Each structure stands twice: as C-alpha cells, then as structure tokens.
Amino acid sequence: RVYNMKINIENFKIFYSSFLGKSVIQIISKRIFLLWPDFNNSRNAVIGYGFPFLGIFKSNFQRLFFLVPRKFGLLNFSSDKKNLTVSVNECALPLDDLSIDRLLVVNCFEYLYDHKKFLRESWRVLEKDGEIIIIVPNTFGFWRFFYKKNLNSLRTFSSYELNLLLLNNFFTIIDIEYSLFLPPSKSNFLIDKLKLFEFLNNALTKYFSGVIIIKGKKNYLAPVANDKKLINQKIKSDIKA
C-alpha cells in the first residue's frame, strides 16, 4: 500500500493504522517508556500528532494536554477530564509559564520552520526542572526518504544538529536514543524483524537508525547567566568609552 500523505490528521491516521505504523508505535513507545518510566503525578503535554503514543501515559499523571499544530488540521478526540486537546500555534502555546513538567514532541519538529522560537516557547512553559523529549527522522537513516516522501516532513536531523539546537536554547542534554534499524517495508515478515533489530543499538547502527530520540532538561539558570554576561560586557564597554 502506498501512502501519499499531506500534513494533516487524516493522513497520520492512515499510516498509524497500518501494520508498519502499529509496529512503529510499539517500538517508539518502549523507547519513551525507558526515558520516562514514571510520571509521578506530573503535568504533561504532547505536541504534534502524538495520539498513537497515548499508551505511555497509563496512570499516575495529573494532567495531559494534546497540542495539535494548526497546519495539521482539526481533530475530534474522546473526552476525558484529565485530557485536553487543542489546535495551536506551536510558537505561541496557550499554556502558562512553568505549567508543564514534561513535553513530548513527536511528528512535529520536522515540520517546523522556526526551531529556535519553538524551543524558547517550550522552555517558557516547562517547569524549572522540566524535561522535553523530541523524536525526529535521522538525516543519515534508512527512513529519511520515507519521512520526506510519504510523511511530507520538511527536513531531517542529525544528533549533532539536535544537540546544538537544544544547548543553544537553554536545555541540557540528558540522553539520546536511536530506533528503527531496518528500512521501512511493505513485507510483514521484515516489519516483524524491526523489533528484533532494536537490540542492535551500537555505534554503527545508530548512524543508520530511522529516528533519533533526544531527552533534554530545562536549564533554568542559563538565561539569567546569559543576561549577566551581556550586562558585564556592556559595563566593560561603557568603562572603556
């Protein structure tokens, strides 16, 4: 089956309802669970098309927001007093400062135009010790062309690029995971092997992994230190003048 997907909700639904998509959900969900094994009554938000990964939020969380970029179209989701779904401008989130403990960015980052502005906005809404997980297609991976052709992603990323983006926007890198070590396939036999190849997470396979999963923590003092540095530089320049 060939997927000619545009950036909208219905097309994501088509992919994730396929046998390949369901396998990807299981694999990626396990990776997320390893990074966030317990939610500890936390306030969480998912931005992008994150509904297939709802299963990782099984219990022990206080609140869960599903933030869907407007460019993806509209979506009706089952009502739950703990879950809120809203269509958003990803660079102006309708959330208060310090209101979220964890932010999952999936099927989103590769469609953004201004990653710096988005990360600064993510930094704003995260609590002082808040964490962010970003999942993106790997520039050198087997899934690169699948994401671009079938999922219409605007770009892909290397781990080096992700590191720089987070570090330059006041996040500390905690962990980087790699996943999907076989090319996408229409063969159910090969799709089944995807799960087995998750154990081959070594230096060579990381380079060709389909996706990169990076976990960062909000560096709350970084902007303050940066402001002090700018002030000191201004003082020195005034003295020299």
mmCIF file of C-alpha atoms in Angstrom, residues 2 24 26 44 74 89 104 117 141 152 166 170-171 190 200 220:
data_model
loop_
_atom_site.group_PDB
_atom_site.id
_atom_site.type_symbol
_atom_site.label_atom_id
_atom_site.label_comp_id
_atom_site.label_asym_id
_atom_site.label_seq_id
_atom_site.Cartn_x
_atom_site.Cartn_y
_atom_site.Cartn_z
ATOM 1 C CA VAL A 2 1.408 3.406 -0.960
ATOM 2 C CA VAL A 24 6.499 1.772 14.907
ATOM 3 C CA GLN A 26 5.172 -0.226 19.816
ATOM 4 C CA ASN A 44 2.314 16.600 30.633
ATOM 5 C CA LEU A 74 -8.679 19.682 13.048
ATOM 6 C CA ASN A 89 0.322 27.875 17.012
ATOM 7 C CA LEU A 104 6.781 15.154 24.242
ATOM 8 C CA LYS A 117 11.347 30.061 18.591
ATOM 9 C CA GLY A 141 18.958 6.901 8.456
ATOM 10 C CA ASN A 152 5.983 15.047 3.842
ATOM 11 C CA LEU A 166 18.847 22.268 22.498
ATOM 12 C CA PHE A 170 18.756 26.631 27.307
ATOM 13 C CA PHE A 171 18.367 22.853 27.542
ATOM 14 C CA LEU A 190 10.503 -7.692 7.573
ATOM 15 C CA LEU A 200 21.432 -3.886 17.701
ATOM 16 C CA TYR A 220 16.566 27.343 34.234
#
